[in-house]
Amino acid sequence: MLDGMAGRCHSLAVTMIKGYSGTVSLADGLTLRQARPADLDQIGALLSERGEPDDAVDHRLVVADPDAGLSACAVVVDGDRVVSTATLLDEEVRIGGVCLPAGQVELVATDSEYEGRGLVRALMHWAHERSAARGHVVQAMIGIPYFYRLFGYEYAIDIPQALNVNALPPGDGTGTLRAARPSDIPSMAALQASAQSGFDVTMPHSAACWRWLLDHESSNLWVLEHADTVIAAARTTPPGEEMLLAEAAARDEAAARDLLSGVAALAPGGQIQIVHRAGTVTGNAWQEFIDHEPRRNAEQYYIRIPDVAALLDRLRPLFWQRLTTAGIDRTGRDIVISTFGAHYRIPVLAGGLGEVVTGGPIQSPGSVEGAGVAPDHLAALLFGPHGMEGLTRIRPDVYSADEELFQVLFPPLTADVLSYYLPY
């Protein structure tokens, strides 16, 4: 896909017709529009050819679901031929009790004959327009290295490691492992909510995503049941040379050990890797059974912030909570954050923070006791593991005049993201 963006992407001739759901005329007589029922076979064939065979199944699940539907998908057509496609999913990112409506672009593919014409750029524009219309204040995604930075995405949230299991725990055998059923969704969601409760930033599965995961073929959902009660749940890759156990959640450590033993029994030769969720019931229960290798490569989720002021405005309750918890009183003094090309003032009032006010460039935010954050590091500052203190040490264009204030406002954060596709 990266090669397909090179060369002609900046010369794309686009004539927009109002609204993300309208028709977009592209160069060379191509047209971008919402997908139609008659397109489904071609979309499936294109996704299978350019991605994985399972992608066609996943696309059918999404567009057939009442929470998404065909309006979630766009295509570029050459006459009646579908030559490129993308789908936008509804998500929710939660941070410190604040729920942020979010979008996630998935199932992107372009016919090899049509690469290099800026079709993905046009589809990403469509996705972002649709995302804005749906009230999303951020977009999150897993993507190939660097490519999506071309569309305003930046790396922000660490992806946890997949670690080798070097021994199996002695399970007590009180639970029975079985494939999950639709009736298990409330129990699985409750277990995941409990597992995510200890993280600062989370993205849970949507109700629609739970339904899709039960039917798609790229991964399997399992539950551990005891006395007609679901006591643990997990998601695995299909049995192969080595299984991956992800999204594990359990009621207690005994259930966690039985879950690991039960899933390992499904794997050829018992070879299994687990995605480590530090601080959770399963993470604690499996500590002695996994090989804690040092991280060799950086792996992160992308975050895109389409409107900085809108996002900061949504986060005002969280910022106020952080200030009051730390006992910092700045009543009557604005909090100033500069992204150098623009700046954002947050008035500090007696009982809370006022609405964010956007202003022009401030090249030296220290002169107004503010913080400077390059725009491509803002997502990492707001959602990532480094915080203001950590980013200041590694990024020359992230700094603050009042270290105590901005380290309180932007602390290091832990995160747990549940996405439609496993990032492994």
Coordinates of C-alpha atoms in Angstrom, one line a residue:
M1 CA 0.0 0.0 0.0
L2 CA 2.9 2.4 0.8
D3 CA 4.1 2.1 -2.8
G4 CA 0.6 2.9 -4.0
M5 CA 0.8 6.2 -2.3
A6 CA 4.1 7.3 -3.8
G7 CA 4.3 9.5 -6.8
R8 CA 0.9 10.7 -7.8
C9 CA -0.9 11.0 -4.5
H10 CA -0.5 14.8 -4.2
S11 CA -1.7 15.4 -7.7
L12 CA -5.1 13.7 -7.1
A13 CA -7.9 15.8 -8.6
V14 CA -10.8 15.6 -6.2
T15 CA -14.1 17.5 -6.5
M16 CA -16.1 17.1 -3.2
I17 CA -19.8 17.0 -3.1
K18 CA -21.1 18.0 0.3
G19 CA -21.2 15.4 3.0
Y20 CA -19.2 12.2 3.6
S21 CA -22.1 10.1 2.3
G22 CA -22.1 11.9 -1.1
T23 CA -20.2 11.1 -4.3
V24 CA -16.6 12.2 -4.9
S25 CA -15.3 12.6 -8.4
L26 CA -11.7 11.6 -8.7
A27 CA -9.1 11.8 -11.5
D28 CA -9.3 9.5 -14.6
G29 CA -13.1 9.1 -14.3
L30 CA -13.0 7.3 -11.0
T31 CA -15.7 7.8 -8.4
L32 CA -15.7 7.4 -4.6
R33 CA -19.0 6.6 -3.1
Q34 CA -20.7 4.6 -0.3
A35 CA -20.8 0.9 -0.9
R36 CA -23.9 -0.7 -2.3
P37 CA -25.2 -4.3 -2.0
A38 CA -24.2 -5.0 -5.6
D39 CA -20.5 -4.2 -4.6
L40 CA -20.2 -6.8 -1.9
D41 CA -18.8 -9.7 -4.0
Q42 CA -16.2 -7.4 -5.6
I43 CA -15.2 -5.9 -2.2
G44 CA -14.8 -9.4 -0.8
A45 CA -12.7 -10.5 -3.7
L46 CA -10.5 -7.4 -3.5
L47 CA -9.9 -7.7 0.2
S48 CA -9.1 -11.4 -0.1
E49 CA -6.6 -10.7 -3.0
R50 CA -4.9 -7.8 -1.3
G51 CA -5.1 -8.9 2.3
E52 CA -6.3 -12.1 3.9
P53 CA -9.0 -14.5 2.8
D54 CA -10.7 -13.9 6.2
D55 CA -11.1 -10.2 5.4
A56 CA -14.0 -10.9 3.1
V57 CA -15.8 -12.7 5.9
D58 CA -15.1 -9.8 8.3
H59 CA -16.4 -7.2 5.8
R60 CA -19.7 -9.1 5.4
L61 CA -20.1 -9.2 9.2
V62 CA -19.6 -5.5 9.5
V63 CA -21.9 -4.3 6.7
A64 CA -24.6 -6.8 7.7
D65 CA -24.6 -5.6 11.3
P66 CA -27.3 -3.0 12.3
D67 CA -24.7 -1.0 14.3
A68 CA -22.6 -0.5 11.2
G69 CA -24.2 -1.4 7.8
L70 CA -23.2 -0.4 4.3
S71 CA -22.8 3.2 5.3
A72 CA -19.6 2.2 7.2
C73 CA -17.9 1.3 3.9
A74 CA -16.8 3.3 0.9
V75 CA -15.5 2.2 -2.5
V76 CA -13.7 3.7 -5.4
V77 CA -15.2 2.5 -8.7
D78 CA -14.1 2.6 -12.3
G79 CA -17.5 2.3 -14.0
D80 CA -18.9 -0.8 -12.2
R81 CA -15.6 -2.1 -11.1
V82 CA -14.6 -1.8 -7.4
V83 CA -10.9 -0.8 -7.3
S84 CA -10.4 0.4 -3.8
T85 CA -12.3 0.2 -0.5
A86 CA -12.1 1.2 3.2
T87 CA -14.4 0.8 6.3
L88 CA -14.8 2.9 9.3
L89 CA -15.8 1.3 12.7
D90 CA -17.2 3.1 15.7
E91 CA -15.1 2.7 18.9
E92 CA -14.8 4.4 22.3
V93 CA -11.6 5.3 24.1
R94 CA -11.9 5.8 27.8
I95 CA -9.4 7.9 29.9
G96 CA -9.8 8.7 33.5
G97 CA -13.6 8.3 33.4
V98 CA -14.0 10.4 30.3
C99 CA -15.5 8.5 27.3
L100 CA -14.2 9.7 23.9
P101 CA -16.1 8.6 20.8
A102 CA -13.6 7.3 18.4
G103 CA -13.3 5.9 14.9
Q104 CA -11.1 3.1 13.5
V105 CA -10.3 2.6 9.8
E106 CA -10.1 -1.0 8.7
L107 CA -10.4 -3.3 5.7
V108 CA -8.4 -1.0 3.4
A109 CA -7.4 -2.4 0.0
T110 CA -6.6 -1.2 -3.5
D111 CA -6.4 -3.1 -6.8
S112 CA -2.7 -3.4 -7.8
E113 CA -3.5 -1.9 -11.2
Y114 CA -4.8 1.3 -9.5
E115 CA -2.0 1.9 -7.0
G116 CA -0.3 5.2 -7.1
R117 CA -3.4 7.3 -7.9
G118 CA -4.1 8.5 -4.4
L119 CA -7.2 6.3 -3.9
V120 CA -6.3 5.5 -0.3
R121 CA -5.8 9.2 0.5
A122 CA -9.2 9.9 -0.9
L123 CA -10.8 7.0 1.1
M124 CA -9.0 8.2 4.3
H125 CA -10.5 11.7 3.7
W126 CA -13.9 10.1 3.4
A127 CA -13.4 8.1 6.6
H128 CA -12.3 11.1 8.5
E129 CA -15.3 13.2 7.3
R130 CA -17.6 10.4 8.3
S131 CA -15.8 10.0 11.6
A132 CA -16.3 13.8 12.3
A133 CA -20.0 13.5 11.4
R134 CA -20.4 10.7 13.8
G135 CA -19.0 12.8 16.6
H136 CA -15.6 11.1 17.0
V137 CA -12.9 13.2 18.6
V138 CA -10.1 10.8 18.0
Q139 CA -9.3 7.9 15.6
A140 CA -7.3 4.8 16.7
M141 CA -5.9 2.1 14.5
I142 CA -3.3 -0.6 14.0
G143 CA -1.4 0.1 10.8
I144 CA 1.6 -0.7 8.8
P145 CA 4.8 1.2 9.8
Y146 CA 4.8 4.9 9.0
F147 CA 2.2 4.8 6.3
Y148 CA -0.7 6.2 8.2
R149 CA 1.4 9.1 9.5
L150 CA 0.8 10.5 6.1
F151 CA -2.8 11.0 7.1
G152 CA -2.2 12.6 10.5
Y153 CA -1.8 9.5 12.7
E154 CA 0.9 9.3 15.2
Y155 CA 2.2 6.5 17.4
A156 CA 1.0 6.9 21.0
I157 CA -0.1 3.8 22.9
D158 CA 2.2 0.8 23.5
I159 CA 1.1 -2.6 22.2
P160 CA 1.9 -5.2 24.9
Q161 CA 4.3 -8.0 24.2
A162 CA 3.4 -11.5 23.2
L163 CA 5.6 -13.7 25.5
N164 CA 6.5 -17.4 25.4
V165 CA 5.0 -19.7 28.0
N166 CA 7.9 -21.8 29.5
A167 CA 5.8 -23.9 31.9
L168 CA 2.1 -24.6 32.5
P169 CA 0.5 -24.0 35.8
P170 CA -1.1 -26.9 37.8
G171 CA -4.7 -26.1 37.2
D172 CA -7.3 -27.5 39.6
G173 CA -9.6 -28.6 36.8
T174 CA -12.7 -27.1 38.2
G175 CA -13.6 -25.2 35.0
T176 CA -14.6 -26.4 31.5
L177 CA -13.2 -24.6 28.5
R178 CA -15.6 -24.2 25.5
A179 CA -16.2 -22.0 22.5
A180 CA -18.0 -18.8 23.4
R181 CA -21.6 -18.3 22.4
P182 CA -23.7 -15.2 21.9
S183 CA -25.3 -15.7 25.3
D184 CA -21.8 -15.3 26.8
I185 CA -21.2 -11.8 25.6
P186 CA -22.4 -10.0 28.8
S187 CA -20.2 -12.3 30.9
M188 CA -17.2 -11.8 28.7
A189 CA -17.7 -8.0 28.6
A190 CA -18.0 -7.9 32.4
L191 CA -14.7 -9.8 32.8
Q192 CA -13.0 -7.5 30.3
A193 CA -14.3 -4.4 32.1
S194 CA -12.9 -5.8 35.4
A195 CA -9.5 -6.5 33.7
Q196 CA -9.4 -3.0 32.2
S197 CA -10.4 -1.2 35.4
G198 CA -6.8 -0.9 36.5
F199 CA -5.6 0.9 33.3
D200 CA -5.6 4.6 32.7
V201 CA -6.5 4.4 29.0
T202 CA -8.8 1.7 27.6
M203 CA -10.6 0.8 24.5
P204 CA -13.2 -2.0 25.1
H205 CA -14.9 -4.0 22.4
S206 CA -18.1 -2.5 21.2
A207 CA -21.3 -4.5 21.3
A208 CA -21.1 -4.9 17.6
C209 CA -17.5 -6.0 17.7
W210 CA -18.4 -8.8 20.2
R211 CA -20.9 -10.1 17.7
W212 CA -18.4 -10.0 14.8
L213 CA -15.7 -11.8 16.9
L214 CA -18.0 -14.7 17.5
D215 CA -18.4 -15.3 13.8
H216 CA -15.1 -14.2 12.1
E217 CA -12.4 -16.7 11.3
S218 CA -9.1 -14.9 12.2
S219 CA -9.5 -15.6 15.9
N220 CA -11.6 -17.6 18.3
L221 CA -13.4 -16.7 21.6
W222 CA -13.3 -19.1 24.5
V223 CA -14.8 -19.1 27.9
L224 CA -14.1 -21.1 31.0
E225 CA -17.2 -22.2 32.8
H226 CA -17.8 -23.5 36.3
A227 CA -21.3 -24.3 37.7
D228 CA -23.0 -22.6 34.8
T229 CA -21.0 -19.4 35.4
V230 CA -18.4 -18.0 33.1
I231 CA -15.3 -17.5 35.2
A232 CA -12.7 -16.7 32.6
A233 CA -12.5 -15.7 28.9
A234 CA -9.9 -15.3 26.2
R235 CA -9.3 -14.9 22.5
T236 CA -6.9 -17.0 20.5
T237 CA -5.5 -17.4 17.0
P238 CA -6.6 -20.6 15.3
P239 CA -4.5 -23.7 16.3
G240 CA -1.4 -23.8 14.2
E241 CA 2.3 -24.1 14.7
E242 CA 2.0 -21.8 17.7
M243 CA -1.2 -20.4 19.3
L244 CA -1.5 -16.8 20.6
L245 CA -3.6 -16.3 23.7
A246 CA -4.8 -12.7 24.0
E247 CA -7.4 -10.6 25.8
A248 CA -7.3 -13.0 28.8
A249 CA -9.5 -12.1 31.7
A250 CA -10.5 -14.2 34.8
R251 CA -12.5 -14.0 38.0
D252 CA -9.5 -15.1 40.1
E253 CA -6.1 -16.6 39.8
A254 CA -7.3 -20.2 40.0
A255 CA -9.5 -19.6 37.0
A256 CA -6.6 -17.8 35.2
R257 CA -4.4 -20.9 35.7
D258 CA -7.1 -23.2 34.4
L259 CA -7.7 -21.0 31.4
L260 CA -4.0 -21.1 30.5
S261 CA -3.8 -24.9 30.9
G262 CA -7.0 -25.4 28.9
V263 CA -6.0 -23.3 26.0
A264 CA -2.5 -24.8 25.9
A265 CA -4.2 -28.2 25.6
L266 CA -5.7 -27.0 22.3
A267 CA -2.3 -26.0 20.8
P268 CA -0.2 -28.5 18.8
G269 CA 2.6 -29.7 21.1
G270 CA 1.3 -27.3 23.8
Q271 CA 3.3 -24.4 22.1
I272 CA 1.6 -21.1 23.1
Q273 CA 2.3 -17.4 23.5
I274 CA 0.4 -15.1 25.7
V275 CA -0.3 -11.3 25.5
H276 CA 0.8 -10.0 28.9
R277 CA -1.7 -7.7 30.6
A278 CA 0.3 -6.4 33.5
G279 CA -1.5 -5.9 36.8
T280 CA -4.5 -8.0 35.8
V281 CA -5.7 -11.2 37.4
T282 CA -4.3 -13.2 34.6
G283 CA -1.1 -11.2 34.4
N284 CA -0.4 -11.8 38.1
A285 CA -1.4 -15.5 37.9
W286 CA 0.9 -16.2 35.0
Q287 CA 4.0 -14.3 36.1
E288 CA 6.1 -17.4 36.9
F289 CA 5.1 -19.3 33.8
I290 CA 6.1 -16.9 31.1
D291 CA 9.4 -15.8 29.7
H292 CA 9.7 -12.0 30.4
E293 CA 11.9 -11.0 27.5
P294 CA 13.1 -7.4 27.2
R295 CA 11.3 -5.5 24.5
R296 CA 13.3 -5.6 21.3
N297 CA 11.1 -3.5 19.0
A298 CA 8.7 -0.6 19.6
E299 CA 5.2 -1.5 18.8
Q300 CA 2.4 1.1 19.2
Y301 CA -1.2 1.9 18.2
Y302 CA -1.7 4.9 16.1
I303 CA -3.9 7.8 17.3
R304 CA -5.1 10.7 15.2
I305 CA -6.4 14.0 16.8
P306 CA -8.5 15.8 14.2
D307 CA -9.4 18.8 16.3
V308 CA -7.0 19.6 19.3
A309 CA -9.4 22.1 20.9
A310 CA -12.3 19.7 20.8
L311 CA -10.3 16.9 22.4
L312 CA -8.9 19.2 25.1
D313 CA -12.4 20.4 25.8
R314 CA -13.6 16.9 26.3
L315 CA -10.7 16.2 28.7
R316 CA -11.3 19.3 30.9
P317 CA -13.0 17.3 33.7
L318 CA -10.0 15.0 33.8
F319 CA -7.5 17.8 33.9
W320 CA -9.5 19.5 36.7
Q321 CA -9.5 16.2 38.7
R322 CA -5.7 15.9 38.3
L323 CA -5.2 19.5 39.5
T324 CA -7.4 19.2 42.5
T325 CA -6.0 15.8 43.5
A326 CA -2.5 17.3 43.4
G327 CA -3.7 20.4 45.4
I328 CA -2.6 22.8 42.7
D329 CA -4.6 26.1 42.7
R330 CA -4.2 28.2 39.6
T331 CA -7.4 30.1 39.8
G332 CA -7.4 33.1 37.4
R333 CA -4.4 31.9 35.5
D334 CA -4.8 30.2 32.1
I335 CA -3.2 26.9 31.3
V336 CA -1.4 27.4 27.9
I337 CA -0.4 24.6 25.6
S338 CA 1.3 25.5 22.4
T339 CA 1.7 23.2 19.4
F340 CA 3.9 26.1 17.9
G341 CA 1.6 26.7 14.9
A342 CA -1.3 27.3 17.3
H343 CA -2.0 27.5 21.0
Y344 CA -4.8 26.5 23.4
R345 CA -5.7 28.4 26.5
I346 CA -7.7 26.7 29.3
P347 CA -9.1 29.2 31.8
V348 CA -8.8 28.1 35.4
L349 CA -12.0 29.2 37.3
A350 CA -12.9 28.8 40.9
G351 CA -14.9 25.7 40.4
G352 CA -13.4 24.1 37.3
L353 CA -11.9 24.7 33.9
G354 CA -13.4 27.0 31.3
E355 CA -13.8 26.2 27.6
V356 CA -10.7 25.9 25.5
V357 CA -9.8 29.0 23.5
T358 CA -7.7 28.6 20.4
G359 CA -5.1 31.2 19.3
G360 CA -2.3 31.7 16.9
P361 CA 1.3 30.6 16.9
I362 CA 3.4 30.8 20.1
Q363 CA 6.9 29.9 19.4
S364 CA 8.2 30.4 23.0
P365 CA 5.4 29.1 25.3
G366 CA 7.7 29.4 28.3
S367 CA 7.3 33.2 28.1
V368 CA 3.6 32.7 29.2
E369 CA 4.4 29.9 31.6
G370 CA 3.0 27.4 29.1
A371 CA 4.1 24.1 27.6
G372 CA 5.3 23.4 24.1
V373 CA 4.3 20.2 22.4
A374 CA 5.0 19.5 18.8
P375 CA 1.8 18.4 17.1
D376 CA 3.1 15.0 16.2
H377 CA 3.8 14.3 19.9
L378 CA 0.5 15.5 21.3
A379 CA -1.2 12.1 21.0
A380 CA 1.7 10.4 22.9
L381 CA 1.5 13.1 25.6
L382 CA -2.3 12.7 26.1
F383 CA -2.5 8.9 25.9
G384 CA 1.0 7.4 26.1
P385 CA 3.3 5.9 28.7
H386 CA 5.9 8.7 28.9
G387 CA 3.9 11.7 30.1
M388 CA 5.3 15.2 30.1
E389 CA 8.4 14.3 32.1
G390 CA 9.3 11.3 29.9
L391 CA 8.7 13.1 26.6
T392 CA 10.7 16.1 27.7
R393 CA 13.7 13.8 28.2
I394 CA 13.5 12.4 24.7
R395 CA 11.9 15.1 22.5
P396 CA 13.5 18.5 22.2
D397 CA 10.2 20.0 21.1
V398 CA 8.2 18.9 24.2
Y399 CA 8.9 21.0 27.2
S400 CA 7.2 23.2 29.9
A401 CA 7.9 26.3 31.9
D402 CA 6.1 25.0 35.0
E403 CA 7.3 21.4 35.4
E404 CA 5.1 20.6 38.4
L405 CA 1.9 21.8 36.7
F406 CA 2.4 20.0 33.4
Q407 CA 3.6 16.8 34.9
V408 CA 0.4 16.7 37.0
L409 CA -1.7 17.5 33.9
F410 CA 0.1 14.9 31.7
P411 CA 1.3 11.9 33.7
P412 CA 2.6 8.6 32.3
L413 CA -0.4 6.4 31.5
T414 CA -1.0 2.7 31.3
A415 CA -3.2 1.4 28.5
D416 CA -5.2 -1.6 27.4
V417 CA -6.7 -1.7 23.9
L418 CA -9.1 -4.3 22.6
S419 CA -9.3 -4.1 18.8
Y420 CA -11.1 -6.0 16.1
Y421 CA -7.8 -7.4 14.8
L422 CA -5.1 -8.6 17.0
P423 CA -1.9 -6.6 16.4
Y424 CA 0.4 -9.6 16.2

